[in-house]
Amino acid sequence: MTATSAPPNAATTAAVDVPGRQSRRRHLPFSPWHLLLAPLALIFAVPLIWLVLSSVMSNAEINRFPPALWPSHIDLGGYRYVLGNAMFPRWFTNSLIVSLATVIGNLVLGTLGGYAFARLQFRGSRLLLGLMMATMAIPFQLTMIPTFLVMKQLGLIDTLGALILPSLVTPFAVFLLRQFFLSLPRELEEAAWLDGCSRLRTLWQIIVPLSRPALSTVAVLTFLSTWNDLTWPLIAINHDTHYTLQLGLTTFQGQHHTQWAAVMAGNVITVLPVLLAFLLAQKAFIRSITSSGLKG
Protein backbone atom coordinates (compact mmCIF):
# COMPACT_ATOMS: atom_id res chain seq x y z
CA MET A 1 0.00 0.00 0.00
CA THR A 2 1.39 3.33 -0.96
CA ALA A 3 0.88 6.26 1.39
CA THR A 4 -0.61 9.34 -0.17
CA SER A 5 0.86 12.62 0.89
CA ALA A 6 -1.50 15.14 2.40
CA PRO A 7 -2.15 18.30 0.36
CA PRO A 8 -0.15 21.27 1.59
CA ASN A 9 -2.08 23.65 3.75
CA ALA A 10 -2.37 27.39 3.13
CA ALA A 11 0.35 28.30 5.61
CA THR A 12 2.84 25.94 3.94
CA THR A 13 1.94 27.27 0.52
CA ALA A 14 2.38 30.85 1.68
CA ALA A 15 5.76 30.01 3.18
CA VAL A 16 6.87 28.42 -0.10
CA ASP A 17 5.40 31.08 -2.40
CA VAL A 18 6.74 34.21 -0.71
CA PRO A 19 10.16 33.47 0.76
CA GLY A 20 11.38 36.89 -0.34
CA ARG A 21 8.65 38.66 1.62
CA GLN A 22 9.52 36.81 4.82
CA SER A 23 13.20 37.58 4.41
CA ARG A 24 12.41 41.25 3.92
CA ARG A 25 10.29 41.26 7.08
CA ARG A 26 13.12 39.55 8.91
CA HIS A 27 15.61 42.21 7.84
CA LEU A 28 13.31 45.23 8.39
CA PRO A 29 12.40 45.77 12.07
CA PHE A 30 9.80 48.37 11.04
CA SER A 31 7.05 48.83 8.49
CA PRO A 32 8.19 49.66 4.93
CA TRP A 33 5.92 52.69 5.15
CA HIS A 34 8.43 54.23 7.55
CA LEU A 35 10.84 54.62 4.63
CA LEU A 36 8.39 57.13 3.16
CA LEU A 37 7.03 58.68 6.36
CA ALA A 38 10.40 59.36 7.99
CA PRO A 39 11.63 61.74 5.23
CA LEU A 40 8.24 63.48 5.21
CA ALA A 41 8.40 63.93 8.99
CA LEU A 42 11.90 65.39 8.63
CA ILE A 43 10.65 67.88 6.03
CA PHE A 44 7.87 69.03 8.35
CA ALA A 45 10.36 69.31 11.24
CA VAL A 46 12.78 71.54 9.31
CA PRO A 47 11.07 74.86 10.29
CA LEU A 48 11.10 73.88 13.96
CA ILE A 49 14.75 72.82 13.79
CA TRP A 50 15.68 76.08 12.04
CA LEU A 51 13.75 78.05 14.70
CA VAL A 52 15.73 76.40 17.51
CA LEU A 53 19.06 76.95 15.73
CA SER A 54 18.24 80.59 15.00
CA SER A 55 17.36 81.22 18.63
CA VAL A 56 21.00 80.57 19.62
CA MET A 57 22.44 82.81 16.90
CA SER A 58 23.34 86.48 17.20
CA ASN A 59 21.39 89.16 15.34
CA ALA A 60 24.32 89.65 12.97
CA GLU A 61 24.34 85.95 12.09
CA ILE A 62 20.60 85.88 11.48
CA ASN A 63 20.72 88.98 9.24
CA ARG A 64 23.70 87.77 7.24
CA PHE A 65 23.24 87.01 3.54
CA PRO A 66 23.33 84.25 2.54
CA PRO A 67 21.71 83.16 5.80
CA ALA A 68 23.62 80.93 8.19
CA LEU A 69 22.22 77.43 8.48
CA TRP A 70 24.25 76.54 11.56
CA PRO A 71 25.39 78.82 14.42
CA SER A 72 29.12 79.43 14.57
CA HIS A 73 28.83 79.48 18.37
CA ILE A 74 26.03 79.27 20.93
CA ASP A 75 24.73 82.77 21.69
CA LEU A 76 22.03 82.96 24.38
CA GLY A 77 21.59 86.71 24.04
CA GLY A 78 18.10 86.27 22.63
CA TYR A 79 16.95 84.23 25.61
CA ARG A 80 18.52 86.72 28.03
CA TYR A 81 16.73 89.56 26.26
CA VAL A 82 13.36 87.79 26.41
CA LEU A 83 13.59 86.50 29.97
CA GLY A 84 15.04 89.81 31.12
CA ASN A 85 11.97 91.68 29.86
CA ALA A 86 9.93 92.61 32.91
CA MET A 87 6.63 92.03 31.10
CA PHE A 88 7.41 88.57 29.73
CA PRO A 89 6.25 86.64 32.86
CA ARG A 90 3.03 88.68 32.82
CA TRP A 91 2.41 87.87 29.15
CA PHE A 92 3.05 84.19 29.77
CA THR A 93 0.62 84.22 32.73
CA ASN A 94 -2.06 86.00 30.69
CA SER A 95 -1.79 83.42 27.89
CA LEU A 96 -1.98 80.60 30.42
CA ILE A 97 -5.06 82.06 32.11
CA VAL A 98 -6.89 82.64 28.82
CA SER A 99 -5.99 79.21 27.42
CA LEU A 100 -6.92 77.26 30.56
CA ALA A 101 -10.19 79.14 31.03
CA THR A 102 -11.12 78.50 27.40
CA VAL A 103 -10.23 74.81 27.68
CA ILE A 104 -12.33 74.38 30.83
CA GLY A 105 -15.26 76.21 29.24
CA ASN A 106 -15.17 74.05 26.11
CA LEU A 107 -14.92 70.85 28.14
CA VAL A 108 -17.88 71.69 30.39
CA LEU A 109 -20.19 73.44 27.93
CA GLY A 110 -19.14 71.25 24.99
CA THR A 111 -19.94 68.14 27.02
CA LEU A 112 -23.40 69.43 27.92
CA GLY A 113 -24.16 70.54 24.37
CA GLY A 114 -22.75 67.40 22.76
CA TYR A 115 -24.72 65.12 25.08
CA ALA A 116 -27.92 67.07 24.44
CA PHE A 117 -27.55 66.69 20.66
CA ALA A 118 -26.58 63.02 20.97
CA ARG A 119 -29.21 61.77 23.40
CA LEU A 120 -32.01 64.31 23.86
CA GLN A 121 -34.62 64.28 21.12
CA PHE A 122 -36.32 67.67 21.00
CA ARG A 123 -38.11 69.58 18.29
CA GLY A 124 -35.72 71.35 15.94
CA SER A 125 -32.61 69.59 17.25
CA ARG A 126 -31.39 68.62 13.77
CA LEU A 127 -32.01 72.12 12.44
CA LEU A 128 -30.20 73.65 15.40
CA LEU A 129 -27.29 71.27 14.93
CA GLY A 130 -27.10 72.17 11.23
CA LEU A 131 -27.11 75.89 12.00
CA MET A 132 -24.40 75.42 14.60
CA MET A 133 -22.25 73.47 12.16
CA ALA A 134 -22.81 76.12 9.48
CA THR A 135 -21.14 78.72 11.72
CA MET A 136 -17.88 76.78 11.35
CA ALA A 137 -17.80 77.83 7.69
CA ILE A 138 -17.96 81.55 8.56
CA PRO A 139 -14.47 83.10 8.62
CA PHE A 140 -13.46 85.04 11.70
CA GLN A 141 -12.91 88.19 9.61
CA LEU A 142 -16.69 88.45 9.16
CA THR A 143 -17.50 88.12 12.86
CA MET A 144 -14.69 90.06 14.54
CA ILE A 145 -16.42 93.47 14.23
CA PRO A 146 -19.76 92.27 15.72
CA THR A 147 -17.80 90.42 18.41
CA PHE A 148 -15.84 93.58 19.20
CA LEU A 149 -19.06 95.61 19.49
CA VAL A 150 -20.61 93.04 21.82
CA MET A 151 -17.49 92.98 24.02
CA LYS A 152 -17.49 96.79 24.07
CA GLN A 153 -21.13 96.88 25.22
CA LEU A 154 -20.24 94.42 27.98
CA GLY A 155 -17.30 96.60 29.03
CA LEU A 156 -14.77 93.81 28.48
CA ILE A 157 -12.50 95.47 25.92
CA ASP A 158 -8.86 95.57 27.09
CA THR A 159 -9.50 92.81 29.62
CA LEU A 160 -8.77 89.10 29.60
CA GLY A 161 -12.52 88.50 29.63
CA ALA A 162 -12.71 89.75 26.05
CA LEU A 163 -10.33 86.95 25.06
CA ILE A 164 -12.10 84.23 27.05
CA LEU A 165 -15.81 84.85 26.50
CA PRO A 166 -16.01 84.54 22.66
CA SER A 167 -14.18 81.18 22.77
CA LEU A 168 -15.83 79.75 25.87
CA VAL A 169 -17.56 77.10 23.73
CA THR A 170 -16.98 76.25 20.06
CA PRO A 171 -19.14 74.34 17.55
CA PHE A 172 -16.27 71.96 16.88
CA ALA A 173 -16.10 70.90 20.54
CA VAL A 174 -19.85 70.28 20.66
CA PHE A 175 -19.83 68.32 17.39
CA LEU A 176 -16.80 66.18 18.24
CA LEU A 177 -18.21 65.23 21.65
CA ARG A 178 -21.61 64.53 20.11
CA GLN A 179 -20.03 62.12 17.63
CA PHE A 180 -18.20 60.35 20.43
CA PHE A 181 -21.31 60.09 22.61
CA LEU A 182 -23.19 58.50 19.70
CA SER A 183 -20.59 55.72 19.60
CA LEU A 184 -21.25 54.77 23.25
CA PRO A 185 -23.91 52.08 23.89
CA ARG A 186 -27.17 53.33 25.36
CA GLU A 187 -27.35 50.27 27.62
CA LEU A 188 -24.85 51.89 29.98
CA GLU A 189 -27.14 54.85 30.55
CA GLU A 190 -30.24 52.68 30.84
CA ALA A 191 -28.56 50.59 33.52
CA ALA A 192 -27.68 53.74 35.44
CA TRP A 193 -31.26 55.00 35.18
CA LEU A 194 -32.54 51.71 36.60
CA ASP A 195 -30.22 52.26 39.56
CA GLY A 196 -31.85 55.62 40.21
CA CYS A 197 -29.32 57.96 38.60
CA SER A 198 -30.59 61.15 37.03
CA ARG A 199 -29.61 62.04 33.48
CA LEU A 200 -27.11 64.66 34.65
CA ARG A 201 -25.55 62.28 37.17
CA THR A 202 -25.35 59.59 34.50
CA LEU A 203 -23.53 62.04 32.24
CA TRP A 204 -20.88 63.02 34.79
CA GLN A 205 -20.36 59.63 36.45
CA ILE A 206 -20.79 57.21 33.51
CA ILE A 207 -20.36 59.00 30.19
CA VAL A 208 -17.64 61.52 31.01
CA PRO A 209 -15.12 58.94 32.37
CA LEU A 210 -15.60 56.89 29.18
CA SER A 211 -15.07 59.99 27.02
CA ARG A 212 -11.52 60.82 28.08
CA PRO A 213 -10.08 60.39 24.55
CA ALA A 214 -12.59 62.87 23.07
CA LEU A 215 -12.19 65.26 25.98
CA SER A 216 -8.41 65.15 25.61
CA THR A 217 -8.73 65.96 21.92
CA VAL A 218 -11.00 68.93 22.61
CA ALA A 219 -8.63 70.16 25.32
CA VAL A 220 -5.53 69.94 23.12
CA LEU A 221 -7.09 71.55 20.03
CA THR A 222 -8.67 74.32 22.09
CA PHE A 223 -5.40 74.99 23.89
CA LEU A 224 -3.51 75.13 20.58
CA SER A 225 -5.89 77.57 18.92
CA THR A 226 -6.15 79.86 21.95
CA TRP A 227 -2.45 79.84 22.82
CA ASN A 228 -1.44 80.66 19.23
CA ASP A 229 -4.13 83.28 18.58
CA LEU A 230 -2.82 86.71 17.62
CA THR A 231 -5.58 88.37 15.58
CA TRP A 232 -8.25 88.72 18.25
CA PRO A 233 -5.89 89.84 21.08
CA LEU A 234 -4.46 92.43 18.66
CA ILE A 235 -7.97 93.86 18.27
CA ALA A 236 -9.33 93.52 21.80
CA ILE A 237 -6.29 94.40 23.94
CA ASN A 238 -4.70 97.84 24.16
CA HIS A 239 -2.57 97.92 27.30
CA ASP A 240 0.63 95.89 27.51
CA THR A 241 -0.23 94.53 30.97
CA HIS A 242 -3.03 92.51 29.33
CA TYR A 243 -0.98 91.30 26.37
CA THR A 244 -0.84 87.60 25.66
CA LEU A 245 2.46 85.96 24.81
CA GLN A 246 1.88 86.08 21.06
CA LEU A 247 0.96 89.76 21.20
CA GLY A 248 3.89 90.59 23.46
CA LEU A 249 6.37 89.03 21.04
CA THR A 250 5.35 91.54 18.39
CA THR A 251 6.87 94.32 20.52
CA PHE A 252 10.33 92.90 19.73
CA GLN A 253 9.79 93.90 16.09
CA GLY A 254 10.25 97.59 15.46
CA GLN A 255 9.83 99.77 12.39
CA HIS A 256 13.59 100.29 11.95
CA HIS A 257 15.16 97.53 14.03
CA THR A 258 14.07 94.02 14.97
CA GLN A 259 15.58 91.85 17.67
CA TRP A 260 15.42 88.68 15.59
CA ALA A 261 17.35 86.62 18.15
CA ALA A 262 14.80 87.63 20.80
CA VAL A 263 11.91 86.89 18.43
CA MET A 264 13.26 83.39 17.72
CA ALA A 265 13.97 82.71 21.40
CA GLY A 266 10.50 83.91 22.37
CA ASN A 267 8.91 81.68 19.75
CA VAL A 268 10.83 78.67 21.05
CA ILE A 269 9.55 79.35 24.57
CA THR A 270 6.04 79.81 23.15
CA VAL A 271 6.13 76.54 21.20
CA LEU A 272 7.26 74.41 24.16
CA PRO A 273 3.89 74.28 26.04
CA VAL A 274 2.05 73.53 22.79
CA LEU A 275 4.47 70.77 21.84
CA LEU A 276 4.32 69.27 25.32
CA ALA A 277 0.50 69.30 25.34
CA PHE A 278 0.34 67.51 22.00
CA LEU A 279 2.94 64.89 22.94
CA LEU A 280 1.09 64.07 26.16
CA ALA A 281 -2.27 63.68 24.43
CA GLN A 282 -1.37 62.31 21.00
CA LYS A 283 -2.55 58.76 21.75
CA ALA A 284 -5.87 60.02 23.10
CA PHE A 285 -6.17 62.32 20.09
CA ILE A 286 -5.78 59.46 17.60
CA ARG A 287 -8.10 57.19 19.59
CA SER A 288 -10.79 59.87 19.68
CA ILE A 289 -10.65 60.62 15.95
CA THR A 290 -10.89 56.93 15.01
CA SER A 291 -13.81 56.27 17.36
CA SER A 292 -15.90 59.37 16.68
CA GLY A 293 -16.52 58.87 12.98
CA LEU A 294 -14.30 61.77 11.87
CA LYS A 295 -11.49 59.79 10.26
CA GLY A 296 -10.85 60.44 6.58
Tab-separated table of C-alpha atoms in Angstrom:
chain	number	residue	atom	x	y	z
A	1	MET	CA	0.000	0.000	0.000
A	2	THR	CA	1.386	3.329	-0.958
A	3	ALA	CA	0.881	6.260	1.386
A	4	THR	CA	-0.614	9.337	-0.172
A	5	SER	CA	0.864	12.618	0.890
A	6	ALA	CA	-1.499	15.145	2.396
A	7	PRO	CA	-2.150	18.303	0.358
A	8	PRO	CA	-0.150	21.270	1.591
A	9	ASN	CA	-2.081	23.650	3.746
A	10	ALA	CA	-2.371	27.391	3.126
A	11	ALA	CA	0.349	28.296	5.607
A	12	THR	CA	2.842	25.943	3.942
A	13	THR	CA	1.938	27.272	0.516
A	14	ALA	CA	2.377	30.853	1.678
A	15	ALA	CA	5.760	30.014	3.180
A	16	VAL	CA	6.873	28.423	-0.104
A	17	ASP	CA	5.404	31.082	-2.401
A	18	VAL	CA	6.738	34.205	-0.709
A	19	PRO	CA	10.165	33.468	0.760
A	20	GLY	CA	11.377	36.891	-0.337
A	21	ARG	CA	8.653	38.663	1.615
A	22	GLN	CA	9.518	36.806	4.820
A	23	SER	CA	13.199	37.583	4.413
A	24	ARG	CA	12.411	41.245	3.918
A	25	ARG	CA	10.295	41.260	7.083
A	26	ARG	CA	13.119	39.546	8.915
A	27	HIS	CA	15.608	42.207	7.837
A	28	LEU	CA	13.307	45.232	8.387
A	29	PRO	CA	12.403	45.772	12.069
A	30	PHE	CA	9.796	48.365	11.045
A	31	SER	CA	7.049	48.830	8.491
A	32	PRO	CA	8.190	49.662	4.927
A	33	TRP	CA	5.916	52.689	5.146
A	34	HIS	CA	8.426	54.231	7.546
A	35	LEU	CA	10.836	54.620	4.633
A	36	LEU	CA	8.394	57.129	3.162
A	37	LEU	CA	7.032	58.676	6.358
A	38	ALA	CA	10.405	59.360	7.988
A	39	PRO	CA	11.634	61.744	5.229
A	40	LEU	CA	8.243	63.481	5.210
A	41	ALA	CA	8.400	63.927	8.989
A	42	LEU	CA	11.897	65.386	8.632
A	43	ILE	CA	10.654	67.882	6.035
A	44	PHE	CA	7.875	69.034	8.354
A	45	ALA	CA	10.360	69.313	11.239
A	46	VAL	CA	12.785	71.540	9.307
A	47	PRO	CA	11.069	74.857	10.288
A	48	LEU	CA	11.102	73.877	13.960
A	49	ILE	CA	14.751	72.823	13.786
A	50	TRP	CA	15.679	76.083	12.045
A	51	LEU	CA	13.754	78.049	14.704
A	52	VAL	CA	15.732	76.395	17.511
A	53	LEU	CA	19.061	76.946	15.726
A	54	SER	CA	18.238	80.591	14.996
A	55	SER	CA	17.359	81.218	18.630
A	56	VAL	CA	20.996	80.567	19.620
A	57	MET	CA	22.442	82.815	16.904
A	58	SER	CA	23.337	86.483	17.202
A	59	ASN	CA	21.387	89.163	15.343
A	60	ALA	CA	24.324	89.653	12.966
A	61	GLU	CA	24.340	85.945	12.091
A	62	ILE	CA	20.598	85.883	11.477
A	63	ASN	CA	20.715	88.984	9.241
A	64	ARG	CA	23.700	87.768	7.243
A	65	PHE	CA	23.237	87.014	3.541
A	66	PRO	CA	23.333	84.251	2.539
A	67	PRO	CA	21.707	83.164	5.799
A	68	ALA	CA	23.620	80.934	8.186
A	69	LEU	CA	22.224	77.430	8.485
A	70	TRP	CA	24.251	76.544	11.563
A	71	PRO	CA	25.392	78.820	14.422
A	72	SER	CA	29.125	79.429	14.569
A	73	HIS	CA	28.827	79.478	18.372
A	74	ILE	CA	26.034	79.269	20.930
A	75	ASP	CA	24.728	82.774	21.686
A	76	LEU	CA	22.032	82.957	24.382
A	77	GLY	CA	21.591	86.707	24.037
A	78	GLY	CA	18.099	86.273	22.630
A	79	TYR	CA	16.951	84.228	25.614
A	80	ARG	CA	18.519	86.723	28.032
A	81	TYR	CA	16.733	89.558	26.260
A	82	VAL	CA	13.356	87.789	26.414
A	83	LEU	CA	13.589	86.501	29.974
A	84	GLY	CA	15.038	89.815	31.124
A	85	ASN	CA	11.974	91.678	29.860
A	86	ALA	CA	9.928	92.614	32.906
A	87	MET	CA	6.626	92.034	31.097
A	88	PHE	CA	7.408	88.571	29.735
A	89	PRO	CA	6.248	86.636	32.861
A	90	ARG	CA	3.032	88.684	32.818
A	91	TRP	CA	2.415	87.874	29.151
A	92	PHE	CA	3.052	84.188	29.774
A	93	THR	CA	0.619	84.217	32.726
A	94	ASN	CA	-2.063	85.996	30.686
A	95	SER	CA	-1.787	83.417	27.893
A	96	LEU	CA	-1.979	80.596	30.421
A	97	ILE	CA	-5.062	82.057	32.113
A	98	VAL	CA	-6.890	82.636	28.821
A	99	SER	CA	-5.989	79.208	27.425
A	100	LEU	CA	-6.916	77.259	30.561
A	101	ALA	CA	-10.192	79.140	31.032
A	102	THR	CA	-11.116	78.500	27.401
A	103	VAL	CA	-10.229	74.809	27.684
A	104	ILE	CA	-12.333	74.377	30.832
A	105	GLY	CA	-15.260	76.214	29.244
A	106	ASN	CA	-15.173	74.055	26.108
A	107	LEU	CA	-14.919	70.852	28.138
A	108	VAL	CA	-17.875	71.686	30.389
A	109	LEU	CA	-20.193	73.437	27.929
A	110	GLY	CA	-19.137	71.246	24.995
A	111	THR	CA	-19.944	68.137	27.018
A	112	LEU	CA	-23.398	69.433	27.924
A	113	GLY	CA	-24.162	70.535	24.369
A	114	GLY	CA	-22.748	67.404	22.759
A	115	TYR	CA	-24.720	65.122	25.078
A	116	ALA	CA	-27.922	67.066	24.438
A	117	PHE	CA	-27.554	66.692	20.663
A	118	ALA	CA	-26.580	63.019	20.972
A	119	ARG	CA	-29.207	61.768	23.398
A	120	LEU	CA	-32.014	64.305	23.861
A	121	GLN	CA	-34.617	64.275	21.123
A	122	PHE	CA	-36.318	67.669	21.000
A	123	ARG	CA	-38.113	69.580	18.289
A	124	GLY	CA	-35.717	71.350	15.938
A	125	SER	CA	-32.612	69.595	17.247
A	126	ARG	CA	-31.394	68.615	13.771
A	127	LEU	CA	-32.014	72.117	12.443
A	128	LEU	CA	-30.204	73.654	15.401
A	129	LEU	CA	-27.287	71.269	14.928
A	130	GLY	CA	-27.098	72.165	11.235
A	131	LEU	CA	-27.107	75.889	12.001
A	132	MET	CA	-24.402	75.422	14.597
A	133	MET	CA	-22.247	73.470	12.155
A	134	ALA	CA	-22.809	76.120	9.479
A	135	THR	CA	-21.142	78.716	11.720
A	136	MET	CA	-17.885	76.778	11.350
A	137	ALA	CA	-17.800	77.831	7.686
A	138	ILE	CA	-17.961	81.548	8.556
A	139	PRO	CA	-14.469	83.100	8.620
A	140	PHE	CA	-13.462	85.045	11.703
A	141	GLN	CA	-12.907	88.190	9.610
A	142	LEU	CA	-16.689	88.452	9.162
A	143	THR	CA	-17.496	88.122	12.856
A	144	MET	CA	-14.689	90.062	14.543
A	145	ILE	CA	-16.418	93.466	14.226
A	146	PRO	CA	-19.764	92.266	15.716
A	147	THR	CA	-17.799	90.424	18.410
A	148	PHE	CA	-15.842	93.583	19.195
A	149	LEU	CA	-19.055	95.614	19.493
A	150	VAL	CA	-20.608	93.044	21.823
A	151	MET	CA	-17.491	92.979	24.018
A	152	LYS	CA	-17.490	96.794	24.068
A	153	GLN	CA	-21.126	96.879	25.215
A	154	LEU	CA	-20.237	94.423	27.977
A	155	GLY	CA	-17.301	96.599	29.035
A	156	LEU	CA	-14.769	93.813	28.482
A	157	ILE	CA	-12.495	95.468	25.916
A	158	ASP	CA	-8.859	95.575	27.095
A	159	THR	CA	-9.498	92.805	29.624
A	160	LEU	CA	-8.772	89.105	29.602
A	161	GLY	CA	-12.519	88.499	29.634
A	162	ALA	CA	-12.709	89.751	26.052
A	163	LEU	CA	-10.333	86.954	25.056
A	164	ILE	CA	-12.099	84.233	27.052
A	165	LEU	CA	-15.811	84.846	26.500
A	166	PRO	CA	-16.006	84.543	22.659
A	167	SER	CA	-14.177	81.182	22.769
A	168	LEU	CA	-15.832	79.753	25.865
A	169	VAL	CA	-17.559	77.102	23.726
A	170	THR	CA	-16.981	76.251	20.064
A	171	PRO	CA	-19.141	74.344	17.546
A	172	PHE	CA	-16.268	71.960	16.882
A	173	ALA	CA	-16.104	70.902	20.540
A	174	VAL	CA	-19.851	70.276	20.657
A	175	PHE	CA	-19.829	68.322	17.391
A	176	LEU	CA	-16.799	66.183	18.244
A	177	LEU	CA	-18.206	65.232	21.647
A	178	ARG	CA	-21.615	64.528	20.111
A	179	GLN	CA	-20.034	62.121	17.634
A	180	PHE	CA	-18.196	60.351	20.429
A	181	PHE	CA	-21.309	60.086	22.610
A	182	LEU	CA	-23.189	58.498	19.703
A	183	SER	CA	-20.587	55.719	19.604
A	184	LEU	CA	-21.250	54.771	23.253
A	185	PRO	CA	-23.909	52.085	23.892
A	186	ARG	CA	-27.171	53.328	25.356
A	187	GLU	CA	-27.354	50.271	27.616
A	188	LEU	CA	-24.846	51.891	29.985
A	189	GLU	CA	-27.142	54.850	30.548
A	190	GLU	CA	-30.239	52.685	30.840
A	191	ALA	CA	-28.563	50.585	33.515
A	192	ALA	CA	-27.680	53.741	35.443
A	193	TRP	CA	-31.258	55.004	35.178
A	194	LEU	CA	-32.541	51.706	36.601
A	195	ASP	CA	-30.221	52.257	39.561
A	196	GLY	CA	-31.854	55.617	40.214
A	197	CYS	CA	-29.323	57.961	38.595
A	198	SER	CA	-30.594	61.155	37.033
A	199	ARG	CA	-29.605	62.040	33.476
A	200	LEU	CA	-27.114	64.655	34.650
A	201	ARG	CA	-25.551	62.282	37.171
A	202	THR	CA	-25.348	59.594	34.505
A	203	LEU	CA	-23.529	62.036	32.243
A	204	TRP	CA	-20.875	63.016	34.788
A	205	GLN	CA	-20.358	59.626	36.448
A	206	ILE	CA	-20.790	57.213	33.515
A	207	ILE	CA	-20.364	59.003	30.194
A	208	VAL	CA	-17.638	61.523	31.006
A	209	PRO	CA	-15.124	58.941	32.370
A	210	LEU	CA	-15.600	56.891	29.180
A	211	SER	CA	-15.065	59.988	27.025
A	212	ARG	CA	-11.517	60.824	28.082
A	213	PRO	CA	-10.081	60.393	24.553
A	214	ALA	CA	-12.587	62.866	23.069
A	215	LEU	CA	-12.192	65.262	25.985
A	216	SER	CA	-8.414	65.146	25.612
A	217	THR	CA	-8.726	65.957	21.921
A	218	VAL	CA	-10.999	68.929	22.609
A	219	ALA	CA	-8.633	70.160	25.317
A	220	VAL	CA	-5.534	69.938	23.124
A	221	LEU	CA	-7.086	71.547	20.032
A	222	THR	CA	-8.673	74.323	22.086
A	223	PHE	CA	-5.398	74.993	23.891
A	224	LEU	CA	-3.513	75.127	20.580
A	225	SER	CA	-5.892	77.571	18.922
A	226	THR	CA	-6.151	79.855	21.952
A	227	TRP	CA	-2.454	79.841	22.817
A	228	ASN	CA	-1.436	80.661	19.229
A	229	ASP	CA	-4.126	83.280	18.579
A	230	LEU	CA	-2.818	86.711	17.618
A	231	THR	CA	-5.577	88.373	15.578
A	232	TRP	CA	-8.248	88.717	18.252
A	233	PRO	CA	-5.890	89.840	21.081
A	234	LEU	CA	-4.458	92.428	18.664
A	235	ILE	CA	-7.973	93.861	18.268
A	236	ALA	CA	-9.328	93.525	21.799
A	237	ILE	CA	-6.288	94.400	23.941
A	238	ASN	CA	-4.697	97.839	24.164
A	239	HIS	CA	-2.565	97.919	27.304
A	240	ASP	CA	0.631	95.886	27.512
A	241	THR	CA	-0.232	94.528	30.972
A	242	HIS	CA	-3.028	92.514	29.332
A	243	TYR	CA	-0.977	91.296	26.367
A	244	THR	CA	-0.838	87.602	25.658
A	245	LEU	CA	2.462	85.957	24.810
A	246	GLN	CA	1.877	86.085	21.057
A	247	LEU	CA	0.956	89.757	21.203
A	248	GLY	CA	3.890	90.591	23.456
A	249	LEU	CA	6.373	89.026	21.044
A	250	THR	CA	5.352	91.542	18.391
A	251	THR	CA	6.875	94.316	20.515
A	252	PHE	CA	10.328	92.904	19.728
A	253	GLN	CA	9.795	93.904	16.089
A	254	GLY	CA	10.246	97.595	15.458
A	255	GLN	CA	9.834	99.770	12.389
A	256	HIS	CA	13.587	100.287	11.954
A	257	HIS	CA	15.160	97.530	14.030
A	258	THR	CA	14.069	94.023	14.967
A	259	GLN	CA	15.583	91.848	17.666
A	260	TRP	CA	15.420	88.680	15.592
A	261	ALA	CA	17.346	86.617	18.151
A	262	ALA	CA	14.800	87.627	20.797
A	263	VAL	CA	11.908	86.891	18.429
A	264	MET	CA	13.261	83.393	17.719
A	265	ALA	CA	13.970	82.706	21.402
A	266	GLY	CA	10.500	83.912	22.371
A	267	ASN	CA	8.914	81.679	19.750
A	268	VAL	CA	10.834	78.669	21.053
A	269	ILE	CA	9.550	79.354	24.567
A	270	THR	CA	6.042	79.806	23.152
A	271	VAL	CA	6.135	76.536	21.204
A	272	LEU	CA	7.261	74.407	24.160
A	273	PRO	CA	3.891	74.282	26.037
A	274	VAL	CA	2.048	73.533	22.788
A	275	LEU	CA	4.472	70.775	21.839
A	276	LEU	CA	4.318	69.274	25.319
A	277	ALA	CA	0.502	69.304	25.336
A	278	PHE	CA	0.343	67.509	21.999
A	279	LEU	CA	2.941	64.886	22.945
A	280	LEU	CA	1.091	64.069	26.164
A	281	ALA	CA	-2.272	63.683	24.428
A	282	GLN	CA	-1.373	62.313	20.995
A	283	LYS	CA	-2.553	58.765	21.755
A	284	ALA	CA	-5.869	60.022	23.102
A	285	PHE	CA	-6.165	62.323	20.088
A	286	ILE	CA	-5.783	59.464	17.597
A	287	ARG	CA	-8.101	57.189	19.589
A	288	SER	CA	-10.792	59.870	19.678
A	289	ILE	CA	-10.653	60.616	15.946
A	290	THR	CA	-10.889	56.932	15.007
A	291	SER	CA	-13.808	56.270	17.365
A	292	SER	CA	-15.903	59.368	16.679
A	293	GLY	CA	-16.515	58.867	12.982
A	294	LEU	CA	-14.296	61.768	11.868
A	295	LYS	CA	-11.494	59.794	10.264
A	296	GLY	CA	-10.849	60.444	6.578
